[in-house]
Coordinates of C-alpha atoms and ligand atoms in Angstrom, one line a residue:
X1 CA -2.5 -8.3 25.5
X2 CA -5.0 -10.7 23.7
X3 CA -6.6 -13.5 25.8
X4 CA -4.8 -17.0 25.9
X5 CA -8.3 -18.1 25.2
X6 CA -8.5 -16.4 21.9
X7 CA -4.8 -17.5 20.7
X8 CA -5.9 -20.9 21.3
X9 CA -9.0 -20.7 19.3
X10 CA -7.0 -18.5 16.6
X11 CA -3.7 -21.4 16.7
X12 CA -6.7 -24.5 16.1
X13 CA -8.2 -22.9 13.1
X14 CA -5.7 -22.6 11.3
X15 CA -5.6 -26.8 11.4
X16 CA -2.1 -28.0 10.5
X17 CA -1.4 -31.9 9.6
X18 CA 2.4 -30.7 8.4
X19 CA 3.8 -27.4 7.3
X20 CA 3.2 -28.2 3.5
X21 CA -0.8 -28.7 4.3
X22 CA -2.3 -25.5 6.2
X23 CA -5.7 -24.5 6.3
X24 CA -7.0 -21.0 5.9
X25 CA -9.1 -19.8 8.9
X26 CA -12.7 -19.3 8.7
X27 CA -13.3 -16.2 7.4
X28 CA -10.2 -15.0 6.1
X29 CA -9.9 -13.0 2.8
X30 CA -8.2 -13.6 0.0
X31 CA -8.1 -11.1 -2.9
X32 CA -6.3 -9.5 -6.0
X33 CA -5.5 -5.6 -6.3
X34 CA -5.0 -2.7 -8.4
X35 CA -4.6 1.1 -8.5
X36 CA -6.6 3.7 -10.7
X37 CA -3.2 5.6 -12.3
X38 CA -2.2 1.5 -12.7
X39 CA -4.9 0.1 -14.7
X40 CA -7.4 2.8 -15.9
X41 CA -6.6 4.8 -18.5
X42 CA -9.1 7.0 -19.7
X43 CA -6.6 9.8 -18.0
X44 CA -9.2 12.8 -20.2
X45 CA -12.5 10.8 -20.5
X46 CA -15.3 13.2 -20.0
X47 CA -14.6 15.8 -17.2
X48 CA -11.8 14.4 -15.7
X49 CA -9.0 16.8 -15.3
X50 CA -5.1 16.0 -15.3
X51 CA -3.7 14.6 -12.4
X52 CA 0.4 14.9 -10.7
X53 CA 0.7 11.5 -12.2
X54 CA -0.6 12.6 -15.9
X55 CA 1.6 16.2 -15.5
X56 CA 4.4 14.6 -14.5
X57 CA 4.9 11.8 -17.5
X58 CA 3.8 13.8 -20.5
X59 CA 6.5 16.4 -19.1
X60 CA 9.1 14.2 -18.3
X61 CA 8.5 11.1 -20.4
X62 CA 13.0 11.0 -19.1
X63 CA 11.9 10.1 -16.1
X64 CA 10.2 6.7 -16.9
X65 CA 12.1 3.4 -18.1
X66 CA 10.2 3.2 -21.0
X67 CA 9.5 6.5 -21.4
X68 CA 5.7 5.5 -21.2
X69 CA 2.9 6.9 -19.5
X70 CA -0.6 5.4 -18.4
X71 CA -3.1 7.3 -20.5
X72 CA -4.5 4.1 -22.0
X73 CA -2.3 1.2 -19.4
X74 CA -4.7 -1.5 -19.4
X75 CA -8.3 0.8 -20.2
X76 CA -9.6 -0.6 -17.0
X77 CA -12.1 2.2 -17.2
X78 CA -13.7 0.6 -20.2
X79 CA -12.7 -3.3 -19.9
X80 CA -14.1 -3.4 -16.1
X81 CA -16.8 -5.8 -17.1
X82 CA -14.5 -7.7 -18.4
X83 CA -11.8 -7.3 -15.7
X84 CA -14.5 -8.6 -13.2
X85 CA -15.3 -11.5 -14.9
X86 CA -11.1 -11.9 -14.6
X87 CA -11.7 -11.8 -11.0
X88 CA -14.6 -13.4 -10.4
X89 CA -12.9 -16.8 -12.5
X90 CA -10.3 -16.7 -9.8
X91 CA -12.6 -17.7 -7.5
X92 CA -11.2 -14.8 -4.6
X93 CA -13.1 -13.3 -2.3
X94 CA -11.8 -9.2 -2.1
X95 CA -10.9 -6.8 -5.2
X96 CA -8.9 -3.8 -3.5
X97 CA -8.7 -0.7 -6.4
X98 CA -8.2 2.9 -6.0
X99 CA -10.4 5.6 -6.7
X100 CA -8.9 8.7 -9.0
X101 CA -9.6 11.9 -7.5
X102 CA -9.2 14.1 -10.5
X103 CA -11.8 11.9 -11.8
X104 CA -14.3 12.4 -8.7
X105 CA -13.4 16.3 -7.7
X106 CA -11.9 17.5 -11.5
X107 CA -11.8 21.1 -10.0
X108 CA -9.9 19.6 -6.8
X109 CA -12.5 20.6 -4.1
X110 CA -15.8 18.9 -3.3
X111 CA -17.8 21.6 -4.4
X112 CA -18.5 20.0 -7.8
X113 CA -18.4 16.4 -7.7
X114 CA -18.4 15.1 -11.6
X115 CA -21.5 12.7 -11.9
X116 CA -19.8 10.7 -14.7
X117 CA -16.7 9.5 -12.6
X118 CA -19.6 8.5 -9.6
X119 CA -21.4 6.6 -12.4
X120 CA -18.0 4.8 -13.6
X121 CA -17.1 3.6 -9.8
X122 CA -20.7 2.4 -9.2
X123 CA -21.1 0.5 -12.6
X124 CA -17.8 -1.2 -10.9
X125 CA -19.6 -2.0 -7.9
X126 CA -22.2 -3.1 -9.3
X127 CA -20.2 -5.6 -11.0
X128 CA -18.8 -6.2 -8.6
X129 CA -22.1 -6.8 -6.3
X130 CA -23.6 -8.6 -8.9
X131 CA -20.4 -11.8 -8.3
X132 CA -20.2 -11.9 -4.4
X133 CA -16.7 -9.8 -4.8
X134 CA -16.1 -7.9 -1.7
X135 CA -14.8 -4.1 -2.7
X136 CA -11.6 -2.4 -0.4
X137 CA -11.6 0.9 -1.4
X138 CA -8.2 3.2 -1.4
X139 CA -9.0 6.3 -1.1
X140 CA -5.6 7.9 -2.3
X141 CA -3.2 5.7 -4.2
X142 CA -0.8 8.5 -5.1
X143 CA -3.1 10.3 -8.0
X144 CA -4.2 13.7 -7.0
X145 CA -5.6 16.8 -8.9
X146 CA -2.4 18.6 -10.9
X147 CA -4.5 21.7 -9.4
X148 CA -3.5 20.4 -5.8
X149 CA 0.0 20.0 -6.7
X150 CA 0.8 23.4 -8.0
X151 CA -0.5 24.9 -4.6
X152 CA 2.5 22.7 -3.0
X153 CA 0.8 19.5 -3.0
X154 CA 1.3 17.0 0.3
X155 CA 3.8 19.8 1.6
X156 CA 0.8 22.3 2.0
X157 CA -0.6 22.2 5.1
X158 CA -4.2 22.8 3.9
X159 CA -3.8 19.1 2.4
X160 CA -5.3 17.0 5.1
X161 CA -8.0 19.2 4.8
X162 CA -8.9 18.9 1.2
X163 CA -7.9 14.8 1.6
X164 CA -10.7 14.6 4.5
X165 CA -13.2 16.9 2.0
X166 CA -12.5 14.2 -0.8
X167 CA -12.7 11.5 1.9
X168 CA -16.0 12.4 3.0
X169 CA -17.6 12.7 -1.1
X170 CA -16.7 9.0 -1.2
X171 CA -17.8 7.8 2.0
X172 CA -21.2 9.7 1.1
X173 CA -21.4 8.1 -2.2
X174 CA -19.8 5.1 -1.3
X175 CA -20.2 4.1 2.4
X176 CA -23.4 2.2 1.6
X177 CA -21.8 -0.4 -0.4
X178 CA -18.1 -0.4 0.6
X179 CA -17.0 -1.7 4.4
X180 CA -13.5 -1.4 3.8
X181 CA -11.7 2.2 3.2
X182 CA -7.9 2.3 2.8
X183 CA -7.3 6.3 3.0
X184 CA -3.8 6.2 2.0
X185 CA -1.7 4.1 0.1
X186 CA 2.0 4.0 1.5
X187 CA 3.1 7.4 2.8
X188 CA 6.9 6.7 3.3
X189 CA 7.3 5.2 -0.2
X190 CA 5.2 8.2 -2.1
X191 CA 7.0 10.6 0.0
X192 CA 10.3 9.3 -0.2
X193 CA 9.6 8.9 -4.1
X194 CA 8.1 12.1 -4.6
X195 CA 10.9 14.6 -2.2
X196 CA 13.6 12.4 -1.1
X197 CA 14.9 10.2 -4.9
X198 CA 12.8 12.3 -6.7
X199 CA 11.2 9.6 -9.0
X200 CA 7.9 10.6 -8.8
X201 CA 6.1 13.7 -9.0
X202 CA 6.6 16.4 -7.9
X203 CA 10.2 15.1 -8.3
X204 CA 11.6 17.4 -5.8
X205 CA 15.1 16.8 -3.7
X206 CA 14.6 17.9 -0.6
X207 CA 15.7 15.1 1.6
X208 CA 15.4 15.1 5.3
X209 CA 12.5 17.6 4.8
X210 CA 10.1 17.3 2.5
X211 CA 10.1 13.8 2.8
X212 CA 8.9 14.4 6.5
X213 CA 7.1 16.8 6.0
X214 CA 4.8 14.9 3.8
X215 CA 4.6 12.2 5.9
X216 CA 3.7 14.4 8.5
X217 CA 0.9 16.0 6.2
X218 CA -0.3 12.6 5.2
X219 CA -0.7 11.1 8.9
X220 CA -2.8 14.5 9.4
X221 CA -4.6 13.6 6.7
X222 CA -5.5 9.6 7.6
X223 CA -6.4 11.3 11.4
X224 CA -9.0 13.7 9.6
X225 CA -10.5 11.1 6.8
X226 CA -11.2 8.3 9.6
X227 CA -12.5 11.1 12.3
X228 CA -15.0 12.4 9.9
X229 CA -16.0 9.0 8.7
X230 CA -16.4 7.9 12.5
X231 CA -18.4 11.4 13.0
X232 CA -20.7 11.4 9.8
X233 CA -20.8 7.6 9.0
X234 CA -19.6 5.0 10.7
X235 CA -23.3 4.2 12.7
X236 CA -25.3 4.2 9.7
X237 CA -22.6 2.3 7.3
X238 CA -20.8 0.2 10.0
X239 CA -17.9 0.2 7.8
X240 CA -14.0 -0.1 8.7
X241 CA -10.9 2.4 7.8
X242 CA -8.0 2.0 7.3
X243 CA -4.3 3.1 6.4
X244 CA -2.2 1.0 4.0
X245 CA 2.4 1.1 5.2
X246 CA 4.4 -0.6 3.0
X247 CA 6.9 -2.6 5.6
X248 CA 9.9 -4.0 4.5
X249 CA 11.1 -6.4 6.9
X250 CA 14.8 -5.9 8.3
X251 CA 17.8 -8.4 9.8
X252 CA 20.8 -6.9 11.4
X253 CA 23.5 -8.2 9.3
X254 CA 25.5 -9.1 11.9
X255 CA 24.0 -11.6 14.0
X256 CA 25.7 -9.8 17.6
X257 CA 24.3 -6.3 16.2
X258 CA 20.8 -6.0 18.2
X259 CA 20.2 -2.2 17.5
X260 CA 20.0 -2.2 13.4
X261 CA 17.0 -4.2 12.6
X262 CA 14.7 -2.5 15.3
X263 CA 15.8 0.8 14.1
X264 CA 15.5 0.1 10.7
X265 CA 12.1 -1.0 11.7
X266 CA 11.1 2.2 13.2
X267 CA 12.4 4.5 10.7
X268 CA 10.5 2.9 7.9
X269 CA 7.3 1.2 9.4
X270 CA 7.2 3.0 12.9
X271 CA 7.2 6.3 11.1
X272 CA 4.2 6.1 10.1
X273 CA 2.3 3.3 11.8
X274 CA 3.7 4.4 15.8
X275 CA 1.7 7.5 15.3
X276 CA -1.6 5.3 15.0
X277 CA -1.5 2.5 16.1
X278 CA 0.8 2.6 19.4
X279 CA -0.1 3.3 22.8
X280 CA 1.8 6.4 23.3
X281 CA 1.0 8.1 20.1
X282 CA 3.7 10.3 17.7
X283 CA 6.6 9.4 16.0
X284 CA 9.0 6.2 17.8
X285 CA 11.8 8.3 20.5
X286 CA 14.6 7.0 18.6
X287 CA 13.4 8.4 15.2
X288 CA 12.6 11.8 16.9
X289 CA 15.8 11.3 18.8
X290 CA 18.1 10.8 16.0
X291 CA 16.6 13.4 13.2
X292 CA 16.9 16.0 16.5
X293 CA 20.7 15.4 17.2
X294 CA 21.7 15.0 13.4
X295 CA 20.0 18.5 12.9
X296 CA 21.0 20.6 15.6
X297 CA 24.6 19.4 14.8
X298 CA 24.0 20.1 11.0
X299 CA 23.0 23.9 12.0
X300 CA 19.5 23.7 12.1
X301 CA 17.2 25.8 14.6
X302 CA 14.8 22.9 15.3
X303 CA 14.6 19.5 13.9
X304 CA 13.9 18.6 11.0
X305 CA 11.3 16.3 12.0
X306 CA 8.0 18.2 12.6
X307 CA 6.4 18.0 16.2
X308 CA 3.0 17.2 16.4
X309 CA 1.1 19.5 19.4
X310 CA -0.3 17.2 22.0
X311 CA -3.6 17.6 20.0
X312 CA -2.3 15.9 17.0
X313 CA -0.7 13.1 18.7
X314 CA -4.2 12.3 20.4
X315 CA -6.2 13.5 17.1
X316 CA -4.0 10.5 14.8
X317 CA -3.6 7.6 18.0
X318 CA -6.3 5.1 17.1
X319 CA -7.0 6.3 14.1
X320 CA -7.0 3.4 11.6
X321 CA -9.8 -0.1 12.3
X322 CA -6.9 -2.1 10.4
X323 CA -3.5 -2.0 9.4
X324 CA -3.3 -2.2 5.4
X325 CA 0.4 -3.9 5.4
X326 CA 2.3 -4.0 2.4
X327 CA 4.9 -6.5 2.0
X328 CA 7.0 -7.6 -0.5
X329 CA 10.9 -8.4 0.9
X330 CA 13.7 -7.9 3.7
X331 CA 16.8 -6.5 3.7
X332 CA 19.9 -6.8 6.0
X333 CA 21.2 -3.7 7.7
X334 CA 24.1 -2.3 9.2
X335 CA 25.7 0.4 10.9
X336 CA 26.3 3.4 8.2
X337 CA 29.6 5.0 7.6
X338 CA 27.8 8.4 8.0
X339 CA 28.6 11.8 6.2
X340 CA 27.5 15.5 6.4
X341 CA 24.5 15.0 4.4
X342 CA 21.2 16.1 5.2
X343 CA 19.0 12.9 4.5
X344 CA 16.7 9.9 5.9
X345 CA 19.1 7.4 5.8
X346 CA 22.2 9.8 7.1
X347 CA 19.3 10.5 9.8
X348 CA 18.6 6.6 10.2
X349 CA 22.4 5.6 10.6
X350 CA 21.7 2.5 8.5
X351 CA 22.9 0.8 5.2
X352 CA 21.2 -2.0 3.6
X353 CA 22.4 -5.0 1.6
X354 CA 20.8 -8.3 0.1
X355 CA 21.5 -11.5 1.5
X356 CA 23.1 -13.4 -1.4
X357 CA 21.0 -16.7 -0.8
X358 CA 17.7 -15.1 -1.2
X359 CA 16.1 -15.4 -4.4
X360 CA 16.1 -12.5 -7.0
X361 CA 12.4 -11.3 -9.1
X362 CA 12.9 -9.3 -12.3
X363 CA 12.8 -6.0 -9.9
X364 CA 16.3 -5.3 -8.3
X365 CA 14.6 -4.4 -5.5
X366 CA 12.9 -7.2 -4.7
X367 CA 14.3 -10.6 -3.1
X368 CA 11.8 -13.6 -2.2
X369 CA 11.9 -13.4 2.0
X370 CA 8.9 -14.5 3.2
X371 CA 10.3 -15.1 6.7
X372 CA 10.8 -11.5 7.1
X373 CA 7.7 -11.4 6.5
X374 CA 6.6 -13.9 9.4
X375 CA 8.9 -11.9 11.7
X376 CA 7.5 -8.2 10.5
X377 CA 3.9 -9.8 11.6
X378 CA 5.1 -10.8 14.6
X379 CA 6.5 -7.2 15.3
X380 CA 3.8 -5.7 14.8
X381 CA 1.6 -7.8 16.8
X382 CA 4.3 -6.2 19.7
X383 CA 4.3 -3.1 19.3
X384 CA 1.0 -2.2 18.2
X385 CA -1.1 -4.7 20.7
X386 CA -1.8 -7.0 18.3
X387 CA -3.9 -4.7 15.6
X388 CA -5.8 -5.9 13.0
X389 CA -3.9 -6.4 9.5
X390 CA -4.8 -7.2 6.4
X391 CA -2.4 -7.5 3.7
X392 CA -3.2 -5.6 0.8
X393 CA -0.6 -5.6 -1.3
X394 CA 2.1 -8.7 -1.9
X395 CA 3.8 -9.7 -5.1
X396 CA 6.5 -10.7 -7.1
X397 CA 7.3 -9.6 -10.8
X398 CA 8.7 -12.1 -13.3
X399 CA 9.9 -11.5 -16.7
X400 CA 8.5 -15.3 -18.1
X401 CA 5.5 -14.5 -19.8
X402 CA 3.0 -17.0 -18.7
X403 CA 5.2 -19.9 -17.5
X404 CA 5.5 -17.7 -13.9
X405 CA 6.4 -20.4 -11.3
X406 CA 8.4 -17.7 -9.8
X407 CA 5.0 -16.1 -8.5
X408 CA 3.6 -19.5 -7.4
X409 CA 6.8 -19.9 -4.9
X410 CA 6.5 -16.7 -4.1
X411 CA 2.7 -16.6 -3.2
X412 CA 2.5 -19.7 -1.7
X413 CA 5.9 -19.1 0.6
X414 CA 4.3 -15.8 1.8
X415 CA 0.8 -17.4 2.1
X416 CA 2.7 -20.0 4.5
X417 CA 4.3 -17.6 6.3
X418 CA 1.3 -15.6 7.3
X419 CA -0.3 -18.6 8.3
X420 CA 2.6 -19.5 10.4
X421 CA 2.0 -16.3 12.1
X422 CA -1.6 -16.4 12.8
X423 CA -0.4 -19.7 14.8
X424 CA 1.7 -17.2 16.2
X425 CA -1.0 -15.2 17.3
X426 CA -0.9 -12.3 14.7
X427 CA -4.3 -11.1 14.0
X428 CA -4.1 -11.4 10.0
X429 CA -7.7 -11.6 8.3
X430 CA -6.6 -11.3 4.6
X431 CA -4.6 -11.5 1.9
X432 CA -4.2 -9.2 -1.2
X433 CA -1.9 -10.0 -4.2
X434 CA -0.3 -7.9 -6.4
X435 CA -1.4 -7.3 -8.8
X436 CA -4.6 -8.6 -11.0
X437 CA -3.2 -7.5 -14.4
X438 CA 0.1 -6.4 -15.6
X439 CA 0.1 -2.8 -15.3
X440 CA 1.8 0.5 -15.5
X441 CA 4.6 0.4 -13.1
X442 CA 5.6 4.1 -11.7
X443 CA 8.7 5.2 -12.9
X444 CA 9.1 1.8 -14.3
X445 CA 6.7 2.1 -17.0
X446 CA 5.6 -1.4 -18.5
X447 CA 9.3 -2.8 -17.8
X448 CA 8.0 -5.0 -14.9
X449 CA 5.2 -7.3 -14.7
X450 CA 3.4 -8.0 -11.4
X451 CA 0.3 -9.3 -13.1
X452 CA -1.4 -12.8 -12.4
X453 CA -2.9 -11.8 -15.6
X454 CA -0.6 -11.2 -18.7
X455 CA -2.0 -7.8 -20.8
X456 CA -0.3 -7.5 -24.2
X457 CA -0.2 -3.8 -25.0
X458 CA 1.3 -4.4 -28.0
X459 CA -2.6 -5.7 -29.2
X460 CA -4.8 -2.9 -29.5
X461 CA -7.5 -5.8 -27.4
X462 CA -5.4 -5.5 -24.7
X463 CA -6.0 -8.9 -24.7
X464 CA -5.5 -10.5 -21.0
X465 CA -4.4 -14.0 -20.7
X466 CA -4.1 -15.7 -17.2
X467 CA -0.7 -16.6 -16.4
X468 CA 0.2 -20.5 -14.9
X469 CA -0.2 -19.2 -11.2
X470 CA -3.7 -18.4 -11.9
X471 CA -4.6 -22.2 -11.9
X472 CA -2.7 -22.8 -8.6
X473 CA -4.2 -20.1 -6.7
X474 CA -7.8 -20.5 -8.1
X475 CA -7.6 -24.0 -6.3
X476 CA -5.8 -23.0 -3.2
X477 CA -8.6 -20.6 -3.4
X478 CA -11.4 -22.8 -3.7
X479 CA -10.0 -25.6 -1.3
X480 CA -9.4 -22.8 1.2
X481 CA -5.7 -25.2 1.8
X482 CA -2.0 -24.4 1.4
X483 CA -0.4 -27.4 -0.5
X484 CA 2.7 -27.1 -1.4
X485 CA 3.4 -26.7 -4.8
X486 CA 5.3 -29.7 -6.7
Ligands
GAL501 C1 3.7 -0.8 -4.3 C2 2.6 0.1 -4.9 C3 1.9 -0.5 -6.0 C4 2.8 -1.3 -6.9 C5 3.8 -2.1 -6.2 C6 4.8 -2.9 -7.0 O1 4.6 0.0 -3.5 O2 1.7 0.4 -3.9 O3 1.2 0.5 -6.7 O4 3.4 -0.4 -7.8 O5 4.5 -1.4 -5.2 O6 5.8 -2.1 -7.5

């Protein structure tokens, strides 16, 4: 556990006259994000080959809202001057994006490395150099070669392989200028997505097994990325790696109900980050315990949860600098009525509901808690010794055009509540909002808008226009102090 000595130092930087007037601690980061797929467009621009991402919505245009796709999404890939300038008017500190990697490797392995796609991400550095703006990296935000995915994708086991080879071209080509890696962006989500709802590609159902299995795959792959970046790199570039979980934050719904939020917890967040960042190592006993029973009662030989050998569950413990935390709401869970099928949740035992008093956003899926996210940070502090987090991703979408008070609440209620855990004695030294621009939204196409900045694609400009939060955070920004907002 952390010294009492450095809680107090941590608890008297963050100086607080009264909860609406909190200051930010020396030091701490606060920054706007994107993804490649998101923002860049440009999906055949020179030798880049076609990605799952690109496959997947010009085949099954069905499968999105709008029926949309990102080839030209906001042309980040040409308008990143521009987009820089966006940033660097906000006053932040941190731009996170995502590199494409059927833009760097086109032929899928790092034996030809195309020179245009290295030119494109270091004109964006430079940029970015050039204004003070500190670059975090992702690796992998869900894009990989179409190549990759018809050899099976994340459920071929030669995947964290080719991830670490693609890894290590951009820590050579990169590792000079970046400090902060993200390898992964997410594994439950894009694996749940991707096997288990089958809303993003390769939009297969195979629940309770693909699912984990490309989890499992992905955790491989983090272990590999950092190991070769602390082998090859890490002296001469001094930089830090990490690996980004989107956390929702859980309440049992009944207040005498002790067990559902802690195993909600650990199905969603402990899945991924108890393999690297707890003592012990693997996946949390109750997950491995509960996908065990379910399948040996369903028939199956083994469990339907891989085992790591003992050499895996050393090879991934410790391997992430930081936890990347994505947060963006809570739910309230409850024992599930549970039937015969072969799932995740039937395997978790959990249903979840909203609380009615929580506010709504223009996604369904998102209500504005920001004290699960206070309680999530304290969690982790827990369980995982108090790691280092960032968060890199935290949003809300609104559907007001530029009169977006909604984000304003939103940022400045989550803003509070990570400084209210810092007090606490959470190691937090950043935050990310979601996202710069509005963007291409997954399966949701252009239907919801996360942007600070509003993009009208119907203007062949793309013209961007800031949005009313932008003047509210630029001077939270810039006074380094959480007022409230009137
Ligand atoms: C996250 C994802 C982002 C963005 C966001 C809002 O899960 O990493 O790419 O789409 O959700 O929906």
């Amino acid at each position: 556990m952390f010294s009492v000595f450095l809680l107090n130092f941590v608890v008297k930087s963050v100086i607080c006259n009264d909860e609406n007037h909190l200051l930010f601690p020396d030091g701490f980061l606060i920054g706007v994000a994107s993804s490649a797929y998101q923002i860049e467009g440009a999906w055949n621009v020179s030798d880049k080959t076609i990605s799952n991402w690109d496959h997947f919505v010009h085949h099954w245009p069905e499968k999105i809202y709008d029926g949309s796709n990102a080839d030209v999404t906001t042309d980040s890939y040409h308008r990143y001057k521009e987009d820089v300038d966006i940033i660097n008017n906000l006053g932040v500190d941190h731009y996170r994006f995502s590199m494409s990697w059927s833009r760097i490797l086109p032929k899928g392995h790092s034996g030809y490395v195309s020179k245009s796609a290295l030119r494109y991400y270091h004109s964006l550095l430079d940029e970015l150099d050039a204004k003070g703006i500190i670059p975090f990296v992702t690796i992998y935000h869900w894009d990989h070669p179409q190549s990759i995915e018809k050899a099976g994708g994340w459920l071929n086991d030669l995947m964290p392989y080719l991830f670490a080879s693609y890894a290590r071209v951009i820590f050579e080509n990169f590792g000079h200028r970046v400090k902060y890696f993200i390898t992964l962006n997410e594994p439950s989500v894009f694996c749940t997505m991707a096997y288990t709802t089958a809303s993003f590609p390769p939009a297969r159902k195979l629940n309770g097994t693909g699912d984990y299995h490309c989890v499992h795959n992905q955790l491989k792959a983090n272990a590999f990325a950092y190991h070769t970046y602390d082998r090859m790199f890490r002296k001469k570039f001094k930089g830090k790696v990490g690996i980004a979980y989107q956390c929702m934050g859980s309440f049992s719904k009944d207040d005498n109900d002790i067990v559902s939020d802690d195993l909600a917890f650990e199905f969603e967040c402990g899945w991924q980050a108890h393999p690297v960042f707890s003592e012990s190592g693997d996946y949390p006993e109750i997950m491995k315990k509960k996908v065990a029973e379910r399948s040996r009662a369903q028939g199956y030989e083994k469990s339907r949860l891989p085992t790591f050998s003992t050499f895996w569950v050393k090879f991934i413990r410790g391997s992430a600098d930081f936890l990347a935390l994505n947060y963006y709401t809570s739910r309230l869970a409850k024992p599930l009525q549970r039937s015969s099928m072969v799932n995740w949740p039937n395997d978790e035992g959990l249903e979840y509901e909203f609380d009615p008093k929580w506010g709504s956003a223009q996604t369904p899926w998102l209500k504005v808690v920001p004290q699960g996210l206070h309680k999530l940070l304290k969690i982790i502090r827990d369980k995982y010794n108090r790691p280092t987090v960032y968060i890199t991703e935290n949003g809300v979408s609104s559907s007001s055009g530029k009169e977006d008070d909604i984000r304003i609440h939103y940022v400045y209620s989550h803003l509070k509540a990570i400084l209210l855990a810092i007090k606490d004695g959470c190691d937090v030294r950043g935050y990310t909002y979601w996202s710069l621009l509005d963007s291409y939204e997954w399966f949701a196409g252009f239907t919801y808008q996360f942007g600070l900045v509003h993009v009208d694609f119907d203007d062949v400009n793309l013209t961007r226009t800031p949005k009313k939060s932008v003047e509210w955070l630029k001077h939270i920004i810039s006074t380094r102090k959480l007022e409230s907002p009137v």
